[in-house]
Amino acid sequence: MSASSAFAPPGGESWCDVILRLRSLLEMMTREYAGQRVRVVAHQVTVNCMRYLVEQMDEATILDIDRRGDVPNCSVTSYRTVGDNGGNDQPRQVLDLVNFLAPLLEEGIPVTSEPDAPVAPSS
């Protein structure tokens, strides 16, 4: 990611910092939980950074996705494994669901949201 993604809010982490930690998480999950289902519970930046890594996106693509809207609270983003069906395909993760809210909606549970708080004083 570029310097534009290296901005860190006061007391926070940049997307680059999050991605670095997620690379370690993905390596550990691949090594220790290969072939198993794994659930990661996280907020928007972590969800988007994980998508950036798993889907091998470029920076412009993930920043565009982030600009288009928030990751809803309690939504599900999931992947399924494809490839390696006895052939020469390397197994890979492909996006299955993104911002999936059906379980909440079916139960009549309201989807909550909280607007981002400005970190810089307004002029």
PDB file of C-alpha atoms in Angstrom:
ATOM      1  CA  MET A   1       0.000   0.000   0.000  1.00  0.00           C
ATOM      2  CA  SER A   2       1.132   3.540  -0.662  1.00  0.00           C
ATOM      3  CA  ALA A   3       1.885   6.427   1.639  1.00  0.00           C
ATOM      4  CA  SER A   4      -1.753   7.534   1.312  1.00  0.00           C
ATOM      5  CA  SER A   5      -2.746   4.333   3.127  1.00  0.00           C
ATOM      6  CA  ALA A   6      -0.034   4.792   5.718  1.00  0.00           C
ATOM      7  CA  PHE A   7      -1.957   7.546   7.540  1.00  0.00           C
ATOM      8  CA  ALA A   8      -2.662   6.518  11.109  1.00  0.00           C
ATOM      9  CA  PRO A   9      -5.244   8.321  13.204  1.00  0.00           C
ATOM     10  CA  PRO A  10      -4.015   9.618  16.567  1.00  0.00           C
ATOM     11  CA  GLY A  11      -3.496   6.564  18.767  1.00  0.00           C
ATOM     12  CA  GLY A  12      -4.477   4.227  15.927  1.00  0.00           C
ATOM     13  CA  GLU A  13      -3.004   2.092  13.191  1.00  0.00           C
ATOM     14  CA  SER A  14      -2.622   2.705   9.484  1.00  0.00           C
ATOM     15  CA  TRP A  15      -4.049   0.249   6.974  1.00  0.00           C
ATOM     16  CA  CYS A  16      -0.440  -0.794   6.325  1.00  0.00           C
ATOM     17  CA  ASP A  17      -0.036  -1.713  10.007  1.00  0.00           C
ATOM     18  CA  VAL A  18      -3.268  -3.723   9.951  1.00  0.00           C
ATOM     19  CA  ILE A  19      -2.265  -5.520   6.754  1.00  0.00           C
ATOM     20  CA  LEU A  20       1.104  -6.450   8.238  1.00  0.00           C
ATOM     21  CA  ARG A  21      -0.591  -8.035  11.259  1.00  0.00           C
ATOM     22  CA  LEU A  22      -3.151  -9.773   9.032  1.00  0.00           C
ATOM     23  CA  ARG A  23      -0.390 -11.315   6.898  1.00  0.00           C
ATOM     24  CA  SER A  24       0.899 -12.982  10.075  1.00  0.00           C
ATOM     25  CA  LEU A  25      -2.617 -14.109  10.997  1.00  0.00           C
ATOM     26  CA  LEU A  26      -3.216 -15.606   7.543  1.00  0.00           C
ATOM     27  CA  GLU A  27       0.115 -17.436   7.640  1.00  0.00           C
ATOM     28  CA  MET A  28      -0.717 -18.891  11.069  1.00  0.00           C
ATOM     29  CA  MET A  29      -4.251 -19.892  10.001  1.00  0.00           C
ATOM     30  CA  THR A  30      -2.903 -21.537   6.840  1.00  0.00           C
ATOM     31  CA  ARG A  31      -0.308 -23.466   8.833  1.00  0.00           C
ATOM     32  CA  GLU A  32      -2.388 -24.456  11.865  1.00  0.00           C
ATOM     33  CA  TYR A  33      -5.948 -24.673  10.518  1.00  0.00           C
ATOM     34  CA  ALA A  34      -5.506 -25.875   6.930  1.00  0.00           C
ATOM     35  CA  GLY A  35      -8.696 -27.450   5.640  1.00  0.00           C
ATOM     36  CA  GLN A  36     -10.784 -26.186   8.565  1.00  0.00           C
ATOM     37  CA  ARG A  37     -13.379 -23.458   8.797  1.00  0.00           C
ATOM     38  CA  VAL A  38     -12.163 -20.353  10.601  1.00  0.00           C
ATOM     39  CA  ARG A  39     -14.198 -17.369  11.795  1.00  0.00           C
ATOM     40  CA  VAL A  40     -12.611 -13.957  12.325  1.00  0.00           C
ATOM     41  CA  VAL A  41     -14.710 -11.247  13.989  1.00  0.00           C
ATOM     42  CA  ALA A  42     -13.561  -7.728  13.145  1.00  0.00           C
ATOM     43  CA  HIS A  43     -14.448  -4.161  12.258  1.00  0.00           C
ATOM     44  CA  GLN A  44     -14.520  -2.481   8.852  1.00  0.00           C
ATOM     45  CA  VAL A  45     -10.830  -1.691   8.327  1.00  0.00           C
ATOM     46  CA  THR A  46      -9.816  -5.216   9.288  1.00  0.00           C
ATOM     47  CA  VAL A  47     -12.514  -6.734   7.051  1.00  0.00           C
ATOM     48  CA  ASN A  48     -11.420  -4.613   4.102  1.00  0.00           C
ATOM     49  CA  CYS A  49      -7.722  -5.251   4.700  1.00  0.00           C
ATOM     50  CA  MET A  50      -8.406  -8.992   4.880  1.00  0.00           C
ATOM     51  CA  ARG A  51     -10.280  -8.749   1.566  1.00  0.00           C
ATOM     52  CA  TYR A  52      -7.301  -6.883   0.092  1.00  0.00           C
ATOM     53  CA  LEU A  53      -5.028  -9.793   1.049  1.00  0.00           C
ATOM     54  CA  VAL A  54      -7.246 -12.799   0.340  1.00  0.00           C
ATOM     55  CA  GLU A  55      -8.579 -11.473  -2.963  1.00  0.00           C
ATOM     56  CA  GLN A  56      -5.142 -10.131  -3.973  1.00  0.00           C
ATOM     57  CA  MET A  57      -6.542  -6.701  -4.788  1.00  0.00           C
ATOM     58  CA  ASP A  58      -4.598  -3.629  -5.709  1.00  0.00           C
ATOM     59  CA  GLU A  59      -4.784  -0.564  -3.521  1.00  0.00           C
ATOM     60  CA  ALA A  60      -7.115   1.387  -5.819  1.00  0.00           C
ATOM     61  CA  THR A  61      -9.674  -1.433  -5.795  1.00  0.00           C
ATOM     62  CA  ILE A  62      -9.909  -1.818  -2.023  1.00  0.00           C
ATOM     63  CA  LEU A  63      -9.946   1.933  -1.441  1.00  0.00           C
ATOM     64  CA  ASP A  64     -12.813   2.218  -3.943  1.00  0.00           C
ATOM     65  CA  ILE A  65     -14.734  -0.519  -2.114  1.00  0.00           C
ATOM     66  CA  ASP A  66     -14.152   1.290   1.180  1.00  0.00           C
ATOM     67  CA  ARG A  67     -15.323   4.613  -0.287  1.00  0.00           C
ATOM     68  CA  ARG A  68     -18.564   3.080  -1.600  1.00  0.00           C
ATOM     69  CA  GLY A  69     -19.881   2.271   1.858  1.00  0.00           C
ATOM     70  CA  ASP A  70     -19.423   0.898   5.325  1.00  0.00           C
ATOM     71  CA  VAL A  71     -19.242  -2.761   6.272  1.00  0.00           C
ATOM     72  CA  PRO A  72     -22.543  -3.171   8.170  1.00  0.00           C
ATOM     73  CA  ASN A  73     -22.393  -4.198  11.818  1.00  0.00           C
ATOM     74  CA  CYS A  74     -22.797  -7.971  12.240  1.00  0.00           C
ATOM     75  CA  SER A  75     -22.560  -8.604   8.507  1.00  0.00           C
ATOM     76  CA  VAL A  76     -20.803 -11.668   7.133  1.00  0.00           C
ATOM     77  CA  THR A  77     -18.060 -11.733   4.545  1.00  0.00           C
ATOM     78  CA  SER A  78     -17.126 -15.288   3.621  1.00  0.00           C
ATOM     79  CA  TYR A  79     -14.972 -17.256   1.217  1.00  0.00           C
ATOM     80  CA  ARG A  80     -15.068 -20.743  -0.219  1.00  0.00           C
ATOM     81  CA  THR A  81     -12.168 -22.855  -1.363  1.00  0.00           C
ATOM     82  CA  VAL A  82     -11.967 -23.758  -5.049  1.00  0.00           C
ATOM     83  CA  GLY A  83      -9.402 -25.736  -7.007  1.00  0.00           C
ATOM     84  CA  ASP A  84      -7.329 -28.803  -6.160  1.00  0.00           C
ATOM     85  CA  ASN A  85     -10.035 -31.200  -7.305  1.00  0.00           C
ATOM     86  CA  GLY A  86      -7.487 -33.854  -8.120  1.00  0.00           C
ATOM     87  CA  GLY A  87      -6.064 -31.631 -10.829  1.00  0.00           C
ATOM     88  CA  ASN A  88      -3.153 -29.268 -10.898  1.00  0.00           C
ATOM     89  CA  ASP A  89      -5.131 -26.301  -9.588  1.00  0.00           C
ATOM     90  CA  GLN A  90      -3.754 -24.677  -6.470  1.00  0.00           C
ATOM     91  CA  PRO A  91      -6.608 -24.287  -3.945  1.00  0.00           C
ATOM     92  CA  ARG A  92      -7.614 -20.669  -3.467  1.00  0.00           C
ATOM     93  CA  GLN A  93     -10.219 -18.664  -1.607  1.00  0.00           C
ATOM     94  CA  VAL A  94     -12.934 -16.912  -3.605  1.00  0.00           C
ATOM     95  CA  LEU A  95     -15.446 -14.424  -2.257  1.00  0.00           C
ATOM     96  CA  ASP A  96     -18.741 -16.112  -1.419  1.00  0.00           C
ATOM     97  CA  LEU A  97     -20.681 -13.502   0.584  1.00  0.00           C
ATOM     98  CA  VAL A  98     -20.010  -9.833   1.239  1.00  0.00           C
ATOM     99  CA  ASN A  99     -21.892  -7.661   3.756  1.00  0.00           C
ATOM    100  CA  PHE A 100     -24.411 -10.501   4.142  1.00  0.00           C
ATOM    101  CA  LEU A 101     -27.177  -9.521   6.578  1.00  0.00           C
ATOM    102  CA  ALA A 102     -29.945 -12.073   5.922  1.00  0.00           C
ATOM    103  CA  PRO A 103     -29.738 -13.804   9.342  1.00  0.00           C
ATOM    104  CA  LEU A 104     -30.294 -10.481  11.132  1.00  0.00           C
ATOM    105  CA  LEU A 105     -33.039  -9.379   8.771  1.00  0.00           C
ATOM    106  CA  GLU A 106     -34.837 -12.742   9.012  1.00  0.00           C
ATOM    107  CA  GLU A 107     -34.930 -12.379  12.800  1.00  0.00           C
ATOM    108  CA  GLY A 108     -36.134  -8.768  12.588  1.00  0.00           C
ATOM    109  CA  ILE A 109     -33.013  -7.507  14.348  1.00  0.00           C
ATOM    110  CA  PRO A 110     -32.158  -3.936  13.382  1.00  0.00           C
ATOM    111  CA  VAL A 111     -28.825  -3.369  11.684  1.00  0.00           C
ATOM    112  CA  THR A 112     -27.042  -0.729  13.715  1.00  0.00           C
ATOM    113  CA  SER A 113     -24.547   1.810  12.479  1.00  0.00           C
ATOM    114  CA  GLU A 114     -22.448   4.489  14.028  1.00  0.00           C
ATOM    115  CA  PRO A 115     -21.127   7.351  11.908  1.00  0.00           C
ATOM    116  CA  ASP A 116     -17.386   7.852  11.907  1.00  0.00           C
ATOM    117  CA  ALA A 117     -16.335  10.539  14.353  1.00  0.00           C
ATOM    118  CA  PRO A 118     -14.209  13.267  12.800  1.00  0.00           C
ATOM    119  CA  VAL A 119     -10.612  13.130  14.013  1.00  0.00           C
ATOM    120  CA  ALA A 120      -9.555  16.555  12.826  1.00  0.00           C
ATOM    121  CA  PRO A 121     -11.059  19.836  13.988  1.00  0.00           C
ATOM    122  CA  SER A 122     -13.454  21.300  11.458  1.00  0.00           C
ATOM    123  CA  SER A 123     -12.529  24.657   9.991  1.00  0.00           C
TER     124      SER A 123
END
